PDB file of C-alpha atoms in Angstrom:
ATOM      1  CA  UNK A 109       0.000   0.000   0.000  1.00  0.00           C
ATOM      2  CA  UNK A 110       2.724   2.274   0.695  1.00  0.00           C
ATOM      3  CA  UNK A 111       4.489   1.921  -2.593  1.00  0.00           C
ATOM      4  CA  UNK A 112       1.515   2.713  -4.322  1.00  0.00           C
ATOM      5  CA  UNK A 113       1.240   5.833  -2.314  1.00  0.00           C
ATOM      6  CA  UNK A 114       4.495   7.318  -3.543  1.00  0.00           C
ATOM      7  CA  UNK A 115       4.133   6.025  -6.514  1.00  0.00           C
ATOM      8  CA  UNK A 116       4.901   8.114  -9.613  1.00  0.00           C
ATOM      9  CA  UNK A 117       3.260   7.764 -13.573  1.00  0.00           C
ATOM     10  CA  UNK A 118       6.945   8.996 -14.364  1.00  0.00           C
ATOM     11  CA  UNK A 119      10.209   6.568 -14.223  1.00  0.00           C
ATOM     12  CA  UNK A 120      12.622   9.223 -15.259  1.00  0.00           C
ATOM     13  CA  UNK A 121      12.448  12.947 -14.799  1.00  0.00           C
ATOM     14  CA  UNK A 122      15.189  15.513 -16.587  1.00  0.00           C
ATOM     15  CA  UNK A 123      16.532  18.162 -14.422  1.00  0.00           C
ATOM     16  CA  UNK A 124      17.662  21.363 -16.124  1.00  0.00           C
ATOM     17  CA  UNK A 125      19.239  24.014 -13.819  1.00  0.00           C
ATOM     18  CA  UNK A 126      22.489  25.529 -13.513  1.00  0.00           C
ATOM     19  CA  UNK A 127      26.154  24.422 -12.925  1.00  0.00           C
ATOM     20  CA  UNK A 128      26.377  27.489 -10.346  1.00  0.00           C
ATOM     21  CA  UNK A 129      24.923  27.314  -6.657  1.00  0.00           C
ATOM     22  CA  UNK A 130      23.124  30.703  -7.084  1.00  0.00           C
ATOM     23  CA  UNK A 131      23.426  33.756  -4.528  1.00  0.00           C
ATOM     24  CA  UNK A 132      19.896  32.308  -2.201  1.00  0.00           C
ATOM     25  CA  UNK A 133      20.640  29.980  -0.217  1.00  0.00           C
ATOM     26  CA  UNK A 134      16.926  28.849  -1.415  1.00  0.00           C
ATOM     27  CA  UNK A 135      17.952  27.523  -4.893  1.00  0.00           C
ATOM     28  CA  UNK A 136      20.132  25.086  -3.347  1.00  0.00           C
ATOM     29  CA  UNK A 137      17.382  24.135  -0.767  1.00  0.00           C
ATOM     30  CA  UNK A 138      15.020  23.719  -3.758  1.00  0.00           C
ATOM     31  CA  UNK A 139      17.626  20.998  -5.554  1.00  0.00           C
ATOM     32  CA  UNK A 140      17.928  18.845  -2.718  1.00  0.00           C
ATOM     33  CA  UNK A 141      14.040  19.331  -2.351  1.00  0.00           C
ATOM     34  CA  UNK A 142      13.320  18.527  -5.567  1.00  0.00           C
ATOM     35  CA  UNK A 143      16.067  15.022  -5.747  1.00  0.00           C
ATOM     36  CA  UNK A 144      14.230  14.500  -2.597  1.00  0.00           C
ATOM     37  CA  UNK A 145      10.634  14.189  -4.087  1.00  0.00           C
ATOM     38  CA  UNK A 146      12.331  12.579  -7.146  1.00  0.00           C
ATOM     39  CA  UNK A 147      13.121  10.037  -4.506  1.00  0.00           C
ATOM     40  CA  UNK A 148       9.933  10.037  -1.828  1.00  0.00           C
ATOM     41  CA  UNK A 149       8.200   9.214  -5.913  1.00  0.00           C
ATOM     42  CA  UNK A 150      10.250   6.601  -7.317  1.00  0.00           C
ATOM     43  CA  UNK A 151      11.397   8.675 -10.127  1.00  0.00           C
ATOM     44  CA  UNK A 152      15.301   8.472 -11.437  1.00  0.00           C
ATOM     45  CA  UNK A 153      17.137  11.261 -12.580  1.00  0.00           C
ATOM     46  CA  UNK A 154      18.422  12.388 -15.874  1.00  0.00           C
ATOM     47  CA  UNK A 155      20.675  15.673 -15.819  1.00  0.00           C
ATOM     48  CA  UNK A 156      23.827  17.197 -17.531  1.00  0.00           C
ATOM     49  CA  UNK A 157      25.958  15.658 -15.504  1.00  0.00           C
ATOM     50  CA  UNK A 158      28.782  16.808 -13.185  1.00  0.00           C
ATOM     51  CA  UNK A 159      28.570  17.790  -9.396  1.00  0.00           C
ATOM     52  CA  UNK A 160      28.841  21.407  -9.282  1.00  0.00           C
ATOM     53  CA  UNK A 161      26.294  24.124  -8.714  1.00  0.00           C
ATOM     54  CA  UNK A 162      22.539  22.898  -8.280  1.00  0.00           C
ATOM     55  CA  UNK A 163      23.418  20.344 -11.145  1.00  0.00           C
ATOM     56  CA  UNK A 164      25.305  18.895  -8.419  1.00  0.00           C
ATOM     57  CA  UNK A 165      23.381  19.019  -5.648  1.00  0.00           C
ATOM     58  CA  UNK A 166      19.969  17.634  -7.274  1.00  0.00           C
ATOM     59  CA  UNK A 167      22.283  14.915  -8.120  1.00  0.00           C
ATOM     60  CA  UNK A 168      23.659  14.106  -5.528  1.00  0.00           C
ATOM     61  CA  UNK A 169      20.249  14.137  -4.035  1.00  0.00           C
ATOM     62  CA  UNK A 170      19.211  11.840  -5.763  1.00  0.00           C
ATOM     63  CA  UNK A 171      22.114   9.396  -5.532  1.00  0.00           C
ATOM     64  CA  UNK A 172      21.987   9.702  -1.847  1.00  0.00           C
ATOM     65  CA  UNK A 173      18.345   8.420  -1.956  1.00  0.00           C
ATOM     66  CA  UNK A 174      18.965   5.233  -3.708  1.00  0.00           C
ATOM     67  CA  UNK A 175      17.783   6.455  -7.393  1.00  0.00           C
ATOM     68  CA  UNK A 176      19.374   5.954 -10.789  1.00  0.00           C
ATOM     69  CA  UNK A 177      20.870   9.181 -12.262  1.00  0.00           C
ATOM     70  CA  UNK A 178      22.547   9.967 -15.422  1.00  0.00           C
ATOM     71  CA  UNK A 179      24.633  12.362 -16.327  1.00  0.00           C
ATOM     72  CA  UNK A 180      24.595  13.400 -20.206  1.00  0.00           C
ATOM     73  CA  UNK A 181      27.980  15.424 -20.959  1.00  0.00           C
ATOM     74  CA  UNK A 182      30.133  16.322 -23.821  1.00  0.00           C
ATOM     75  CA  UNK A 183      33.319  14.681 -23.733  1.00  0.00           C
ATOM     76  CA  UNK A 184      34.520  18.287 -23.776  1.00  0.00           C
ATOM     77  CA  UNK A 185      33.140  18.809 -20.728  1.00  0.00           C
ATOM     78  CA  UNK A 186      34.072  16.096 -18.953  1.00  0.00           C
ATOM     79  CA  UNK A 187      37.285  17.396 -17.314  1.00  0.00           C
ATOM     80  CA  UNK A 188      36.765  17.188 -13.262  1.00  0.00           C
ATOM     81  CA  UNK A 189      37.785  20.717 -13.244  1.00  0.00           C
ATOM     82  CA  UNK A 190      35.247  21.730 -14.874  1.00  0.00           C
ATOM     83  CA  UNK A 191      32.469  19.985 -13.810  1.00  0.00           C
ATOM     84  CA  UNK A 192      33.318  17.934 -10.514  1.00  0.00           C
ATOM     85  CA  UNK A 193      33.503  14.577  -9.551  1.00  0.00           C
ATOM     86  CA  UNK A 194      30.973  12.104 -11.537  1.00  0.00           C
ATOM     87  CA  UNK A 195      27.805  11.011  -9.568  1.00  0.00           C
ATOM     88  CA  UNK A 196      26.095   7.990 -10.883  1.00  0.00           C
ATOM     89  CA  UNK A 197      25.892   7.067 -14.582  1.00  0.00           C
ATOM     90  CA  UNK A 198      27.701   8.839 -16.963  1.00  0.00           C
ATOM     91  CA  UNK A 199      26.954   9.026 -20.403  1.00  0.00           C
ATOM     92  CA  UNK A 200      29.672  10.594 -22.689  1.00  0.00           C
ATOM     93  CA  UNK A 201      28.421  12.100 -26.006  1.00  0.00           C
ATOM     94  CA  UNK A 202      30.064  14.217 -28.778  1.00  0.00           C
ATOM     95  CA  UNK A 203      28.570  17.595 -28.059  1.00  0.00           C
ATOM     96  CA  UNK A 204      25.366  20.170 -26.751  1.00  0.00           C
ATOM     97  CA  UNK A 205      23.114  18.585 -29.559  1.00  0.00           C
ATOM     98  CA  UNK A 206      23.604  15.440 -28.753  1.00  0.00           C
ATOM     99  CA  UNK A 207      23.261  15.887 -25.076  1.00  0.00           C
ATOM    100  CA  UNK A 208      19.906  17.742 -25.379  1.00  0.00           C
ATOM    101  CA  UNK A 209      18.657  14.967 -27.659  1.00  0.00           C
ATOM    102  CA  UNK A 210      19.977  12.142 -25.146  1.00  0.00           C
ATOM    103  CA  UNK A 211      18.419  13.745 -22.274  1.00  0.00           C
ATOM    104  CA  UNK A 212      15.403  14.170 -24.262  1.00  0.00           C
ATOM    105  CA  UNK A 213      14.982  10.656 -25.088  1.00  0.00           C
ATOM    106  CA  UNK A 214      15.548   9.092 -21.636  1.00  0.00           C
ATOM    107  CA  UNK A 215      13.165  11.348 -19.833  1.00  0.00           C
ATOM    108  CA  UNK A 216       9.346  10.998 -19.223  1.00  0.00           C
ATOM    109  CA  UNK A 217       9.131  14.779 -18.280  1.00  0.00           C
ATOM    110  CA  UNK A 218      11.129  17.795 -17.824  1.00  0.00           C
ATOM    111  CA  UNK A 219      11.805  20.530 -14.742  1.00  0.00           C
ATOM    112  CA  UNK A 220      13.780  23.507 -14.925  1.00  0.00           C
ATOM    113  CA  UNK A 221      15.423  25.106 -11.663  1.00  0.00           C
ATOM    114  CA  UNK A 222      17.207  28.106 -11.415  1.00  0.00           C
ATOM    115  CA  UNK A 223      20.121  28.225 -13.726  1.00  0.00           C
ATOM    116  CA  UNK A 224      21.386  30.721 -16.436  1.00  0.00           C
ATOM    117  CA  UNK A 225      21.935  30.788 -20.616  1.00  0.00           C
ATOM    118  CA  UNK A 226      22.330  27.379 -20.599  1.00  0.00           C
ATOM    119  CA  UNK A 227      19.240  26.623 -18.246  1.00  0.00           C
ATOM    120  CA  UNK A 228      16.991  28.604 -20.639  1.00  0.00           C
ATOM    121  CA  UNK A 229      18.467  27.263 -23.715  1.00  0.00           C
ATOM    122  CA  UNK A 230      17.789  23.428 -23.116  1.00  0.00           C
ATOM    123  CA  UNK A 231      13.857  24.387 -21.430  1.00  0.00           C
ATOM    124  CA  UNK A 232      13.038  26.691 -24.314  1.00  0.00           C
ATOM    125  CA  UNK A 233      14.149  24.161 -26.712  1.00  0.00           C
ATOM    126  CA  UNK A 234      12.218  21.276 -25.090  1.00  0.00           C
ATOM    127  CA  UNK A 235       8.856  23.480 -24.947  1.00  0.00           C
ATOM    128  CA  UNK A 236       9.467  24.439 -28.683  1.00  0.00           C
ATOM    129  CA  UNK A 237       9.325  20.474 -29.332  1.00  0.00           C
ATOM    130  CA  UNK A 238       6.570  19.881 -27.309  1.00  0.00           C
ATOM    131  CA  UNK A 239       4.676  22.912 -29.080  1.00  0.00           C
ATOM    132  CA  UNK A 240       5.804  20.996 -33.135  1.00  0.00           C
ATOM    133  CA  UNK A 241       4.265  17.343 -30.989  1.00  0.00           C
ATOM    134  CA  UNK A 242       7.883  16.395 -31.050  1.00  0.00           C
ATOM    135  CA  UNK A 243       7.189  14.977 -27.596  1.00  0.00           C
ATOM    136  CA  UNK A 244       4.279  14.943 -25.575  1.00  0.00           C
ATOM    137  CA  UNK A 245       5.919  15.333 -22.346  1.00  0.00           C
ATOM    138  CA  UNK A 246       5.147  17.104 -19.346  1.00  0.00           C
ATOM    139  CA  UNK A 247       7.558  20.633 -19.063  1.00  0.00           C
ATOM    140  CA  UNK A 248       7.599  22.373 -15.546  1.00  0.00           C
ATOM    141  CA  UNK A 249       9.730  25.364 -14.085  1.00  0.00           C
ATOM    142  CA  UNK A 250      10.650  25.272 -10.239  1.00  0.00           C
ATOM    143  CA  UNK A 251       9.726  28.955  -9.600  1.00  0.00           C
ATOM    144  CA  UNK A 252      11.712  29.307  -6.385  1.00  0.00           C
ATOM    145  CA  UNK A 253      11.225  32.800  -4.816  1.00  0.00           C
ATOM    146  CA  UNK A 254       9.531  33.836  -8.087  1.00  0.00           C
ATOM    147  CA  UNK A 255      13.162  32.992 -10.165  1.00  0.00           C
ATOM    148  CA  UNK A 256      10.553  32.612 -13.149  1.00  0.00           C
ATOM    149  CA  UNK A 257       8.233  34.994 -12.919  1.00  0.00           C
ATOM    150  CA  UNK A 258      10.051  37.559 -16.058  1.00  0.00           C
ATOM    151  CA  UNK A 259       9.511  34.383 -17.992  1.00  0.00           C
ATOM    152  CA  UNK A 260       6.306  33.591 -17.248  1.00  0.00           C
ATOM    153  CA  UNK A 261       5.645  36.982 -17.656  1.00  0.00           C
ATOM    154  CA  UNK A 262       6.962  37.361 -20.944  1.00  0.00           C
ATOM    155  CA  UNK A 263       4.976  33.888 -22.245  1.00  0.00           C
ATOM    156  CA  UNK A 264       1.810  35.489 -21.287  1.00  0.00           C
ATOM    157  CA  UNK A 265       2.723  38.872 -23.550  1.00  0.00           C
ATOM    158  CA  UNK A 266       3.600  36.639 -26.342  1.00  0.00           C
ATOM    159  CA  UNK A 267      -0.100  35.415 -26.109  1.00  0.00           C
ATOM    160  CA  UNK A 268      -1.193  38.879 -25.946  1.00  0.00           C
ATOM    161  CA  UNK A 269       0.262  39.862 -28.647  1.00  0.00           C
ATOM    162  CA  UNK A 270      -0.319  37.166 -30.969  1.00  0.00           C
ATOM    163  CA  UNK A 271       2.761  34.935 -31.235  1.00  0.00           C
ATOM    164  CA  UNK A 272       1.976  31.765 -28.852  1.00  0.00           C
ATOM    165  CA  UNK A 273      -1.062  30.454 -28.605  1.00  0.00           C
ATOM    166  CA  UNK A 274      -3.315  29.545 -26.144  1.00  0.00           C
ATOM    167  CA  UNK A 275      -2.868  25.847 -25.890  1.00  0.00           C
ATOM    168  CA  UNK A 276       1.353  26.671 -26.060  1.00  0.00           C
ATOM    169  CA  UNK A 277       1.307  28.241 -23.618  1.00  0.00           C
ATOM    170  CA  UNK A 278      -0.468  26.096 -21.348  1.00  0.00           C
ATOM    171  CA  UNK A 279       2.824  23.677 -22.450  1.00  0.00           C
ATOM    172  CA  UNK A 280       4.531  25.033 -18.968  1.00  0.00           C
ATOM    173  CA  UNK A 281       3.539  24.107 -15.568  1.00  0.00           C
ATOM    174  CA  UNK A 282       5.073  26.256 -13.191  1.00  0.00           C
ATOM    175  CA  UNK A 283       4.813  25.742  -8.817  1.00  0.00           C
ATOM    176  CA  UNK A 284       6.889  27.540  -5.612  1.00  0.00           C
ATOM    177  CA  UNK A 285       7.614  23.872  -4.707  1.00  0.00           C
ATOM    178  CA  UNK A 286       9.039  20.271  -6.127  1.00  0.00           C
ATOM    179  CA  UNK A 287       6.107  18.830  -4.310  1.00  0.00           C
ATOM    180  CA  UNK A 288       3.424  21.133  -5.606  1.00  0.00           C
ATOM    181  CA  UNK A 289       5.051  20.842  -9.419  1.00  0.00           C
ATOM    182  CA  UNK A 290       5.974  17.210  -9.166  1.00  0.00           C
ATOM    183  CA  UNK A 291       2.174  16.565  -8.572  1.00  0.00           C
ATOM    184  CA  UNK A 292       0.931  19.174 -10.926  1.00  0.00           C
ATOM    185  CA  UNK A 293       3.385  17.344 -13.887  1.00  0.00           C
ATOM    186  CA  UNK A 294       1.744  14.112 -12.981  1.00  0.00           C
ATOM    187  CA  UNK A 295      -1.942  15.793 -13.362  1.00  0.00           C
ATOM    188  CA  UNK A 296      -0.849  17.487 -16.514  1.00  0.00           C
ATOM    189  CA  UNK A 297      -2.615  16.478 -19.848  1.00  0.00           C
ATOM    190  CA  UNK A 298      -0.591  18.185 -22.794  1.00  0.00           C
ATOM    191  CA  UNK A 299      -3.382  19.677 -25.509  1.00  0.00           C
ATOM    192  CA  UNK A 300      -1.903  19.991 -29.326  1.00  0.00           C
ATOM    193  CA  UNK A 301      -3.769  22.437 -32.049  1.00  0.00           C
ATOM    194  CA  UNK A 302      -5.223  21.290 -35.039  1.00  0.00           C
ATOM    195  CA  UNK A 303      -2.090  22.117 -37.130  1.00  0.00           C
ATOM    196  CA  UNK A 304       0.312  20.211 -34.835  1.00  0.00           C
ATOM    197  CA  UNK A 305      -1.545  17.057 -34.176  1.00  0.00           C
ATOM    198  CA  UNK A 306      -1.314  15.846 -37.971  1.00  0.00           C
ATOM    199  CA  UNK A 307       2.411  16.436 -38.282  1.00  0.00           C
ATOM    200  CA  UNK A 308       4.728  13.287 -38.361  1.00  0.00           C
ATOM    201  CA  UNK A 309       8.122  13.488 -36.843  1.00  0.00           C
ATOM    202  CA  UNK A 310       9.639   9.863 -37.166  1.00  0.00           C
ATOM    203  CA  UNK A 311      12.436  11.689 -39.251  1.00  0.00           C
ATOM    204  CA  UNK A 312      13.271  14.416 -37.211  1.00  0.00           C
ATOM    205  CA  UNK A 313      13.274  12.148 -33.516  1.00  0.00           C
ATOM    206  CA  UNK A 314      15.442   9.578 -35.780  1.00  0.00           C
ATOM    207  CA  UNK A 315      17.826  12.375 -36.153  1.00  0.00           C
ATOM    208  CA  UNK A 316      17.754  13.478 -32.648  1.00  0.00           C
ATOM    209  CA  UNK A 317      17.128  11.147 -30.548  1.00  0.00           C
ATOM    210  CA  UNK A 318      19.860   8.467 -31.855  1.00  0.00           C
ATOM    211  CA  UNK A 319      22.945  10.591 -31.529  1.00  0.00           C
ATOM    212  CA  UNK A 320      25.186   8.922 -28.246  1.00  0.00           C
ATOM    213  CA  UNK A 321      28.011   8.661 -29.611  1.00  0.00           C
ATOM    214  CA  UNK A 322      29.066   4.234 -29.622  1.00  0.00           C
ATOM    215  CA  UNK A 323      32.536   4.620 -29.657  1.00  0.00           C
ATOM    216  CA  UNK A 324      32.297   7.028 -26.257  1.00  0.00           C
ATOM    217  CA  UNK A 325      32.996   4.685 -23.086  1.00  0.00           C
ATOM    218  CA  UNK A 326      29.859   4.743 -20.584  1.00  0.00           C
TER     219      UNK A 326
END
């Protein structure tokens, strides 16, 4: 009975947030809050890899817990000077695209923490998929201390003015907690427009979603 409490719908979720800790102490209480739930749920974790920053602390998290987590980084990346001591599974690929598209492919939903260019670069591009019915998988921010709210902001004048819709923007879940966005992900039913529902992507995910590079050790 228990297990099925805590269960989760999701097996793996993908972290995006940033490889610094942030200048609030509450972004780093949020990542161990939110590998915390991802444990407390049953859910593994999928992330960028490395053990700096929040990236490292979600992690770790995680790890700590008794979850799976995988780290998707560029061989370029993978000096420990530059991003810390491995923590769980590491998966080498060749570079950003491939990473994206990695993480992409082993996740059954996405969260965004804090985080900077990069951050914003791999959520934007995973809501822009879900918007084409690349994926139909859940995409939430973790809007600690109201971190998000410019965004969020900014997605509702795009509606106002015309250049996402409705429906896109109801793409993004957003929540103050990982325990409050966690369950909202879970509760989330994506919707798709007329226009995206009859396109056919089996090209475009072969292209993206197959990219880990063979000849890179795990």
């Amino acid at each position: 009975m228990e297990e099925e409490k805590v269960s989760s719908r999701f097996k793996r979720i993908c972290v995006f947030c940033g490889s610094c800790s942030g200048k609030k102490t509450s972004y780093q209480e949020a990542a161990v809050e939110l590998g915390k739930e991802l444990v407390e749920k049953r859910i593994d974790l999928v992330y960028g890899g490395g053990s700096v920053g929040l990236m490292g602390l979600v992690s770790q998290a995680v790890h700590d817990g008794g979850r799976h987590v995988l780290g998707v980084i560029p061989r370029s990346l993978m000096p420990r000077e530059i991003t810390g001591e491995s923590i769980g599974e590491v998966r080498a690929v060749s570079d950003m695209h491939q990473r994206k598209a990695e993480m992409a492919r082993q996740a059954d939903a996405f969260i965004a923490l804090p985080g900077g260019y990069g951050t914003l670069e791999e959520l934007l591009e995973v809501i822009t998929w879900a918007q084409l019915g690349i994926h139909r998988k859940p995409v939430g921010l973790l809007n600690v201390d109201g971190f998000y709210n410019s965004l969020l902001s900014f997605l509702d004048k795009a509606v106002d003015e015309g250049f996402i819709s409705p429906i896109a923007r109801r793409i993004v879940v957003s929540a103050p907690t990982a325990k409050q966005l966690v369950r909202e992900l879970e509760e989330h039913d994506p919707e798709y427009d007329e226009f995206t529902s009859k396109l056919i992507w089996e090209e475009v995910e072969r292209l993206n979603y197959n990219m880990v590079d063979s000849n890179v050790p795990m």
